[in-house]
Coordinates of C-alpha atoms in Angstrom, one line a residue:
Chain A
M1 CA -79.7 218.4 -56.7
K2 CA -79.7 221.2 -59.0
N3 CA -82.4 220.2 -61.3
L4 CA -84.7 222.6 -63.1
I5 CA -88.1 222.3 -61.7
L6 CA -90.2 222.7 -64.9
L7 CA -93.6 222.8 -63.5
L8 CA -94.3 224.1 -60.1
L9 CA -94.1 221.6 -57.3
L10 CA -97.7 220.6 -57.0
L11 CA -98.8 219.4 -53.6
A12 CA -101.8 217.5 -53.1
V13 CA -104.2 219.3 -50.8
V14 CA -104.9 216.8 -48.1
G15 CA -108.3 216.8 -46.5
G16 CA -109.8 219.9 -48.4
A17 CA -113.3 220.6 -48.6
C18 CA -114.1 218.6 -51.9
Q19 CA -114.5 215.0 -51.8
K20 CA -111.3 213.1 -52.6
E21 CA -110.2 209.5 -53.3
K22 CA -108.7 207.6 -50.4
D23 CA -105.8 206.8 -52.3
D24 CA -104.8 210.6 -53.2
V25 CA -101.3 211.4 -53.8
K26 CA -100.1 212.9 -50.7
T27 CA -96.5 213.4 -52.1
A28 CA -95.2 216.1 -54.1
I29 CA -95.7 215.1 -58.0
A30 CA -93.6 217.2 -60.4
V31 CA -91.8 216.5 -63.7
V32 CA -88.3 217.5 -63.2
I33 CA -86.1 217.9 -66.2
P34 CA -82.5 216.6 -65.3
D35 CA -79.6 218.8 -66.1
N36 CA -77.9 216.2 -68.1
F37 CA -81.0 215.3 -70.2
P38 CA -81.8 217.3 -73.6
P39 CA -85.3 219.1 -73.6
P40 CA -88.2 216.9 -73.6
I41 CA -90.2 216.1 -76.9
Y42 CA -93.7 215.7 -75.1
E43 CA -95.6 219.1 -75.0
L44 CA -96.1 219.2 -71.2
S45 CA -97.6 222.7 -71.2
A46 CA -100.6 221.3 -73.6
N47 CA -101.3 218.5 -70.7
P48 CA -99.8 220.0 -67.2
V49 CA -99.4 217.3 -64.7
T50 CA -101.5 217.9 -61.6
P51 CA -101.9 215.7 -58.6
E52 CA -105.4 214.7 -59.3
G53 CA -104.4 213.9 -63.2
F54 CA -101.6 211.8 -61.9
A55 CA -103.7 210.1 -59.4
L56 CA -106.4 209.3 -62.2
G57 CA -103.6 208.2 -64.7
K58 CA -102.1 205.9 -62.0
K59 CA -105.6 204.6 -61.3
L60 CA -106.1 203.7 -64.8
F61 CA -102.5 202.3 -65.3
Y62 CA -103.1 199.9 -62.6
D63 CA -106.9 199.0 -63.4
P64 CA -107.8 195.9 -65.2
I65 CA -111.0 197.4 -66.1
L66 CA -109.3 198.4 -69.3
S67 CA -109.1 194.8 -70.7
R68 CA -112.0 192.9 -72.3
D69 CA -112.6 190.9 -69.3
S70 CA -111.1 192.8 -66.6
S71 CA -108.3 190.5 -66.1
I72 CA -105.3 192.4 -67.0
S73 CA -103.8 195.9 -66.4
C74 CA -101.1 198.0 -68.2
A75 CA -99.1 197.5 -64.8
D76 CA -99.2 193.5 -65.3
C77 CA -96.7 194.0 -68.0
H78 CA -95.0 197.2 -66.9
I79 CA -93.7 196.4 -63.4
S80 CA -92.5 199.4 -61.3
Y81 CA -89.6 197.8 -59.7
A82 CA -88.3 196.7 -63.1
A83 CA -88.6 200.2 -64.6
F84 CA -91.9 199.3 -65.6
S85 CA -90.8 196.5 -68.0
H86 CA -91.9 192.8 -67.7
P87 CA -89.2 191.0 -65.8
D88 CA -88.4 187.2 -67.0
H89 CA -90.7 187.4 -69.9
S90 CA -89.2 187.3 -73.3
T91 CA -92.4 188.3 -75.0
S92 CA -95.4 189.8 -73.5
H93 CA -98.1 187.8 -71.5
G94 CA -101.4 189.0 -72.2
I95 CA -105.2 188.3 -72.1
D96 CA -106.2 184.6 -72.1
N97 CA -102.7 183.6 -71.5
Q98 CA -101.5 184.4 -75.0
F99 CA -98.1 185.5 -76.0
G100 CA -97.2 188.4 -77.9
K101 CA -94.1 188.4 -80.2
R102 CA -92.4 191.4 -78.6
N103 CA -90.7 192.2 -75.3
A104 CA -92.4 194.5 -73.0
Q105 CA -90.5 198.0 -73.0
A106 CA -89.5 200.0 -70.1
V107 CA -91.9 202.8 -69.3
Q108 CA -89.4 205.5 -68.0
N109 CA -88.5 209.0 -69.5
M110 CA -91.4 208.7 -71.7
I111 CA -91.6 212.5 -72.5
W112 CA -88.1 212.4 -74.5
N113 CA -89.3 209.6 -76.7
T114 CA -89.8 210.8 -80.5
T115 CA -91.6 207.7 -81.1
F116 CA -93.1 204.6 -79.2
F117 CA -92.8 200.8 -79.5
W118 CA -89.9 198.9 -81.2
D119 CA -91.1 199.8 -84.4
G120 CA -92.1 203.5 -83.6
G121 CA -95.7 203.1 -84.9
V122 CA -96.8 205.6 -82.5
P123 CA -95.8 209.4 -82.6
N124 CA -97.2 210.8 -79.7
L125 CA -97.5 209.5 -76.0
D126 CA -101.1 210.5 -75.7
L127 CA -101.8 208.0 -78.5
V128 CA -99.9 205.0 -76.9
P129 CA -102.5 203.4 -74.5
L130 CA -104.9 202.7 -77.5
N131 CA -102.4 200.0 -78.8
P132 CA -102.2 197.8 -75.8
I133 CA -105.9 198.3 -75.1
Q134 CA -106.9 197.1 -78.7
N135 CA -104.3 194.5 -79.3
P136 CA -106.0 191.1 -79.2
L137 CA -103.1 189.6 -77.7
E138 CA -102.6 192.0 -74.7
M139 CA -105.8 193.6 -73.5
D140 CA -108.2 192.9 -76.4
E141 CA -110.9 195.7 -75.7
N142 CA -112.4 198.2 -77.8
P143 CA -111.4 201.7 -76.3
A144 CA -115.0 202.9 -76.8
I145 CA -116.4 200.3 -74.6
A146 CA -113.3 200.9 -72.1
L147 CA -114.7 204.3 -71.6
Q148 CA -118.3 203.3 -71.3
K149 CA -117.1 201.2 -68.3
L150 CA -115.2 204.1 -66.8
R151 CA -118.3 206.3 -67.4
R152 CA -120.5 203.7 -65.5
S153 CA -118.1 203.2 -62.4
S154 CA -118.9 204.5 -59.2
F155 CA -115.8 206.5 -58.9
Y156 CA -114.2 207.4 -62.2
P157 CA -116.5 210.3 -62.9
S158 CA -115.6 212.1 -59.7
M159 CA -111.7 211.4 -60.4
F160 CA -112.3 213.0 -63.9
Y161 CA -114.0 215.8 -62.1
N162 CA -111.2 216.3 -59.7
A163 CA -108.7 216.3 -62.6
F164 CA -110.4 218.1 -65.3
G165 CA -113.2 220.2 -63.8
T166 CA -116.3 218.2 -65.1
E167 CA -117.3 214.6 -64.8
E168 CA -117.1 214.0 -68.6
I169 CA -114.9 211.2 -69.9
T170 CA -113.7 211.9 -73.2
T171 CA -110.8 210.1 -75.1
A172 CA -108.7 213.1 -74.6
R173 CA -109.0 213.4 -71.1
F174 CA -108.7 209.6 -70.5
L175 CA -105.3 209.6 -72.8
Q176 CA -104.0 212.9 -70.9
A177 CA -104.5 211.4 -67.7
M178 CA -102.5 208.3 -68.6
S179 CA -100.0 210.7 -70.0
Q180 CA -99.7 212.7 -66.8
F181 CA -98.9 209.4 -64.9
M182 CA -96.3 208.1 -67.5
A183 CA -94.7 211.9 -67.8
T184 CA -93.8 211.7 -64.3
L185 CA -91.9 208.3 -64.6
V186 CA -88.4 210.1 -64.9
S187 CA -85.4 208.0 -64.0
A188 CA -82.3 210.3 -63.6
N189 CA -81.0 209.5 -60.3
S190 CA -78.6 206.6 -61.1
R191 CA -75.0 206.6 -60.0
Y192 CA -73.8 207.5 -63.2
D193 CA -76.2 210.7 -63.3
H194 CA -74.8 211.8 -59.9
F195 CA -71.4 211.4 -61.3
V196 CA -72.1 213.2 -64.6
R197 CA -73.9 216.1 -62.5
K198 CA -70.9 216.4 -60.0
E199 CA -73.4 215.5 -57.3
S200 CA -72.8 213.4 -54.0
G201 CA -73.5 209.8 -54.5
G202 CA -71.5 210.0 -57.8
M203 CA -68.5 207.8 -56.9
M204 CA -67.5 205.5 -60.0
S205 CA -64.8 202.8 -59.5
T206 CA -61.8 202.6 -62.0
E207 CA -63.4 199.6 -63.4
E208 CA -66.8 201.5 -64.1
L209 CA -64.7 204.7 -65.4
A210 CA -62.9 202.3 -67.9
G211 CA -66.3 200.8 -68.7
L212 CA -67.7 204.2 -69.5
E213 CA -64.8 205.0 -71.9
L214 CA -65.2 201.8 -73.6
F215 CA -68.9 202.6 -73.9
K216 CA -68.2 205.8 -75.4
Q217 CA -66.0 204.3 -78.1
K218 CA -68.0 201.1 -78.9
C219 CA -71.7 201.8 -78.2
Q220 CA -72.3 205.5 -77.9
S221 CA -72.9 206.2 -81.7
C222 CA -76.3 204.5 -81.2
H223 CA -76.9 204.4 -77.4
A224 CA -76.3 208.3 -77.7
T225 CA -76.8 211.0 -75.0
D226 CA -77.7 210.5 -71.4
L227 CA -80.9 208.9 -72.3
F228 CA -78.7 206.1 -74.2
T229 CA -80.5 206.2 -77.4
D230 CA -80.7 208.2 -80.6
N231 CA -84.1 207.5 -81.2
S232 CA -83.2 206.1 -84.6
F233 CA -84.2 202.4 -86.0
R234 CA -81.4 200.2 -86.6
N235 CA -80.5 196.5 -87.3
N236 CA -78.0 195.4 -84.8
G237 CA -77.7 191.9 -86.0
I238 CA -80.0 190.0 -83.9
N239 CA -81.5 187.8 -86.9
S240 CA -80.5 187.3 -90.4
D241 CA -84.0 186.6 -91.2
F242 CA -86.7 189.0 -90.0
S243 CA -90.0 187.5 -91.5
F244 CA -91.3 186.6 -88.1
D245 CA -91.0 190.4 -87.0
K246 CA -90.0 193.0 -89.7
G247 CA -89.6 195.9 -87.2
R248 CA -89.7 199.2 -88.6
N249 CA -90.8 197.9 -91.9
E250 CA -94.1 196.7 -90.3
V251 CA -95.3 200.4 -90.0
S252 CA -93.4 202.1 -92.8
T253 CA -93.5 199.2 -95.5
L254 CA -90.2 200.2 -96.8
P255 CA -87.7 197.3 -97.7
E256 CA -84.7 199.3 -96.2
D257 CA -86.5 199.1 -92.8
I258 CA -86.9 195.5 -92.5
G259 CA -85.1 194.1 -89.3
K260 CA -84.7 197.7 -87.8
F261 CA -85.8 198.5 -84.3
R262 CA -85.8 201.5 -82.3
V263 CA -82.5 201.6 -80.4
P264 CA -83.9 201.3 -76.7
S265 CA -82.4 203.3 -73.8
L266 CA -80.0 201.5 -71.3
R267 CA -81.2 203.3 -68.3
N268 CA -81.9 200.6 -65.5
I269 CA -80.8 197.8 -67.8
E270 CA -79.6 195.8 -64.9
A271 CA -83.4 195.7 -63.9
T272 CA -84.9 195.0 -67.5
A273 CA -83.9 191.8 -68.6
P274 CA -84.6 190.0 -70.9
Y275 CA -83.2 191.9 -73.6
M276 CA -83.8 193.0 -77.2
H277 CA -87.3 193.2 -79.1
N278 CA -87.8 189.4 -79.0
G279 CA -86.2 189.0 -75.4
K280 CA -83.7 186.8 -76.9
F281 CA -80.9 187.5 -74.1
S282 CA -81.3 187.1 -70.4
T283 CA -78.2 188.5 -69.5
L284 CA -75.9 191.4 -70.3
E285 CA -73.1 188.9 -70.7
S286 CA -75.0 187.4 -73.5
V287 CA -75.9 190.8 -74.9
L288 CA -72.0 191.7 -75.1
D289 CA -71.3 188.1 -76.5
H290 CA -73.8 189.0 -79.2
Y291 CA -72.0 192.3 -80.2
A292 CA -68.6 190.8 -79.9
S293 CA -69.2 187.5 -81.9
G294 CA -73.0 186.9 -82.7
V295 CA -73.9 189.7 -85.1
K296 CA -75.7 188.2 -88.2
Q297 CA -75.6 189.3 -91.6
S298 CA -78.5 190.7 -93.6
A299 CA -79.4 193.4 -96.4
T300 CA -80.1 196.1 -93.6
L301 CA -77.4 195.3 -91.0
D302 CA -76.1 198.6 -89.5
P303 CA -72.9 199.6 -91.3
L304 CA -71.3 200.6 -87.7
L305 CA -71.4 196.9 -87.2
I306 CA -69.3 195.9 -90.1
Q307 CA -65.7 196.3 -89.6
P308 CA -63.2 197.5 -92.2
D309 CA -61.9 194.0 -92.8
G310 CA -65.6 192.7 -93.3
N311 CA -65.9 190.9 -90.0
L312 CA -69.1 191.7 -88.2
G313 CA -69.7 193.2 -84.9
I314 CA -67.9 195.2 -82.1
P315 CA -64.5 193.8 -81.2
M316 CA -64.1 193.5 -77.5
T317 CA -61.9 191.3 -75.2
A318 CA -63.5 189.4 -72.2
D319 CA -61.8 192.3 -69.9
E320 CA -63.7 195.0 -72.0
K321 CA -66.9 193.2 -71.7
I322 CA -66.6 193.1 -67.8
K323 CA -65.8 196.6 -67.8
I324 CA -68.8 197.9 -69.9
I325 CA -71.1 195.7 -67.9
A326 CA -69.9 197.3 -64.7
F327 CA -70.6 200.7 -66.1
L328 CA -73.9 199.7 -67.3
N329 CA -74.8 198.6 -63.7
T330 CA -74.1 202.2 -62.7
L331 CA -77.1 203.2 -64.8
T332 CA -79.4 201.5 -61.9
D333 CA -81.6 204.0 -60.4
E334 CA -82.9 202.6 -57.1
D335 CA -84.8 205.9 -56.3
F336 CA -86.9 205.3 -59.3
L337 CA -87.3 201.6 -58.9
R338 CA -88.6 202.0 -55.4
D339 CA -90.7 205.1 -55.7
T340 CA -93.5 204.4 -53.8
R341 CA -95.4 207.2 -55.5
F342 CA -95.4 205.3 -58.7
A343 CA -95.9 201.5 -57.2
E344 CA -99.2 200.0 -56.8
Chain B
M1 CA -109.5 213.5 -100.8
V2 CA -110.1 209.7 -100.2
G3 CA -108.4 209.4 -96.6
V4 CA -107.7 211.5 -93.8
D5 CA -105.4 214.2 -94.6
S6 CA -101.8 214.1 -93.1
A7 CA -102.4 217.3 -90.9
K8 CA -105.2 215.6 -89.2
S9 CA -103.6 212.3 -89.3
V10 CA -101.0 214.0 -87.1
S11 CA -103.0 216.1 -85.0
T12 CA -102.9 216.1 -81.1
I13 CA -105.3 214.2 -79.1
D14 CA -107.8 217.0 -78.1
Q15 CA -108.2 217.9 -81.8
R16 CA -109.4 214.4 -82.7
T17 CA -113.1 214.7 -81.9
G18 CA -116.2 213.4 -83.5
V19 CA -115.3 211.1 -86.6
L20 CA -111.7 211.3 -85.9
D21 CA -112.1 210.2 -82.3
P22 CA -110.2 207.0 -82.1
A23 CA -112.5 205.7 -79.3
A24 CA -115.5 206.8 -80.8
G25 CA -116.4 208.2 -84.4
A26 CA -113.1 206.5 -85.8
S27 CA -113.5 203.3 -83.9
G28 CA -112.8 200.4 -85.9
M29 CA -111.3 202.8 -88.7
Y30 CA -107.9 203.7 -86.7
W31 CA -104.8 201.6 -86.5
S32 CA -103.6 202.1 -82.9
W33 CA -100.5 200.2 -83.5
N34 CA -99.3 202.5 -86.5
A35 CA -101.0 205.5 -85.5
G36 CA -103.1 206.5 -88.4
Y37 CA -106.7 206.2 -89.8
I38 CA -108.0 203.5 -92.2
F39 CA -109.1 204.9 -95.2
M40 CA -111.0 201.9 -96.8
K41 CA -111.8 198.6 -94.9
I42 CA -113.6 195.7 -96.8
E43 CA -113.8 192.2 -95.4
G44 CA -115.6 189.1 -96.5
T45 CA -115.6 185.7 -97.6
S46 CA -114.5 184.3 -101.0
P47 CA -114.3 180.8 -102.3
Q48 CA -110.8 181.9 -103.5
A49 CA -109.5 182.8 -100.3
P50 CA -107.7 180.3 -98.0
L51 CA -109.6 178.9 -95.1
D52 CA -109.1 181.0 -91.7
P53 CA -108.9 178.2 -89.2
N54 CA -109.9 180.8 -86.3
L55 CA -112.7 182.2 -88.0
G56 CA -113.8 178.7 -90.0
E57 CA -114.3 180.5 -93.2
R58 CA -112.6 181.5 -96.4
H59 CA -111.8 185.1 -95.3
F60 CA -110.5 188.0 -97.1
E61 CA -109.9 191.4 -95.6
Y62 CA -108.2 194.8 -97.0
H63 CA -107.5 197.6 -94.6
T64 CA -106.0 200.5 -96.5
G65 CA -104.6 203.6 -94.9
L66 CA -101.0 205.2 -94.7
F67 CA -100.8 209.0 -95.1
G68 CA -97.0 209.3 -95.5
G69 CA -95.6 208.9 -92.2
F70 CA -95.1 211.4 -89.3
S71 CA -91.6 211.5 -88.9
S72 CA -89.8 209.4 -91.3
P73 CA -91.5 208.5 -94.8
T74 CA -94.0 205.6 -95.4
L75 CA -96.1 204.7 -98.3
N76 CA -98.6 207.4 -98.8
N77 CA -102.1 206.2 -100.1
L78 CA -103.7 209.6 -99.7
K79 CA -105.6 210.3 -103.2
T80 CA -107.3 213.5 -104.4
I81 CA -110.2 212.9 -107.0
H82 CA -112.2 215.2 -109.0
L83 CA -116.0 214.4 -109.6
H84 CA -117.9 216.0 -112.2
S85 CA -121.3 217.0 -112.0
H86 CA -123.8 217.6 -114.7
E87 CA -126.1 219.7 -113.0
P88 CA -125.3 222.7 -111.0
A89 CA -125.0 222.7 -107.2
M90 CA -126.9 225.6 -105.8
V91 CA -126.0 227.2 -102.7
R92 CA -128.7 229.2 -100.9
R93 CA -128.3 231.2 -97.7
D94 CA -131.7 230.6 -96.4
A95 CA -131.8 226.9 -97.2
N96 CA -129.9 223.6 -96.4
A97 CA -126.8 222.7 -98.1
P98 CA -127.3 220.7 -101.6
H99 CA -126.8 217.0 -101.2
F100 CA -124.5 215.2 -103.5
H101 CA -125.1 211.7 -104.1
L102 CA -122.3 209.5 -104.8
Y103 CA -122.5 206.2 -106.5
V104 CA -120.0 203.8 -105.4
D105 CA -119.2 200.6 -107.0
A106 CA -117.2 198.2 -104.7
L107 CA -116.4 196.0 -107.8
E108 CA -114.0 198.5 -108.9
I109 CA -111.8 197.8 -105.8
F110 CA -110.9 194.5 -107.3
T111 CA -110.8 195.4 -111.0
N112 CA -110.0 199.0 -112.1
P113 CA -107.4 199.3 -113.4
V114 CA -105.6 196.3 -111.9
T115 CA -107.5 193.0 -111.5
I116 CA -106.7 191.9 -107.8
S117 CA -106.6 188.1 -107.1
I118 CA -108.0 187.4 -103.7
A119 CA -106.2 183.9 -103.9
E120 CA -102.8 185.9 -104.1
H121 CA -103.8 188.5 -101.7
P122 CA -106.2 187.4 -99.1
A123 CA -105.2 190.2 -96.7
S124 CA -103.7 193.6 -96.9
H125 CA -103.0 196.1 -94.2
A126 CA -100.0 198.5 -94.0
D127 CA -98.0 196.8 -96.9
P128 CA -96.9 197.7 -100.3
F129 CA -99.6 196.0 -102.0
S130 CA -102.2 198.5 -100.4
A131 CA -100.9 201.0 -103.0
T132 CA -102.5 198.8 -105.8
I133 CA -105.8 198.6 -103.9
A134 CA -105.8 202.5 -103.1
N135 CA -105.1 203.0 -107.0
N136 CA -108.2 200.9 -107.8
Y137 CA -110.7 202.1 -105.2
V138 CA -110.0 205.8 -106.0
N139 CA -112.0 204.8 -109.2
M140 CA -115.2 203.8 -107.5
F141 CA -116.8 207.0 -107.0
V142 CA -119.1 208.4 -109.3
L143 CA -121.0 211.6 -108.7
D144 CA -124.6 210.6 -109.6
H145 CA -126.9 213.5 -109.2
V146 CA -127.2 216.7 -106.9
H147 CA -130.3 217.5 -104.8
N148 CA -130.5 221.2 -104.8
P149 CA -132.6 222.7 -101.9

């Protein structure tokens, strides 16, 4: 792999003089910027990833202590083998068995996001955890109390010491540790990636290559770059009435934003069903049927989904759909989905 | 300024300390889902409000924020006000700073200049109606007197 190593390869010192957690990272942790990705958005130099910061962030991500009754952790809705999305759940399943109104997004390649959540309500990765912690349908905890619980714990102060040099647990340190864990969740080793980087393991079949060409013609205007999103907010015709969830409009209040949602990445798409902000579709076949013949009209429907003759959607034959799906399946990154550094 | 200016509203987490710390000083005055501070929060009961089945009371709540958006524009409810003082404020090097005592009339939120119907608007958060609330509450401040050291 000829990837640029942005940060020095950091190796955890195993069995050093200072007291360490048993579950210390014993493998290398580094944020690797893949050759085929644009430069990251997140300011890594302001919060450099260290093995200790990563270990702390990971511990927090998997710890239900952040929820009101210590019943639910981030990882309950963001599961490693599903690219940190929530398999089989159309909408999120939170505290007290309550259901939210949106599908849990994958947590991968977060340092390239310009905004977070389906409506882009949060601009910076460091501010993301406050939202699920506070959300009454997710973890329902006051972040100030969550921090108090960490301060009283028998091991968190020493983990903060290892990561930041003193035992003090501040909002910034807490959030930066979580970002350090999430920043390392880079998925860029799918078969497609090996293909575009001309590495070994990059064999694509003629069907998959035909699918890639069709994808470029029909999908890439929104699912752009090798991150497969242009980070914009668009209405892809999922509904004609968005009163249940107005999308981007819920944070911007602008009428032109009703029904617009952030274009999602399609990486590991095979592993992140169900699809769309409301988890409406459980298969890629039904997603393509939607684009071909299910697009619904509304005032903010994206112009790219209105054909010159006034018909809605993206014309596709059955054969073309099969090829596009074959291509989408080459975006599965088994290395990432099975990475033991990230799993519990 | 009434609200948290746009530079502070987009600052990085290490700069959000004290009253701007979302998990400390600004706890309860920060929207984690629409990253930004709440400028004015008023909640209560009113016979005009519809019955909230969860709370078991006739509840209304106005949480007003929105600083104009960090990447693409949103409503901007930041307001700058000028308060006039009839007496001079003295600044002395060897003494504490003067204290400005504001008189705040919460009724203005509902009346000045637009009369707000709680029956019609029992709740407002990040929505277009928040502009009406902000245009009203900006009129609730009067500089009553100054305590010079």
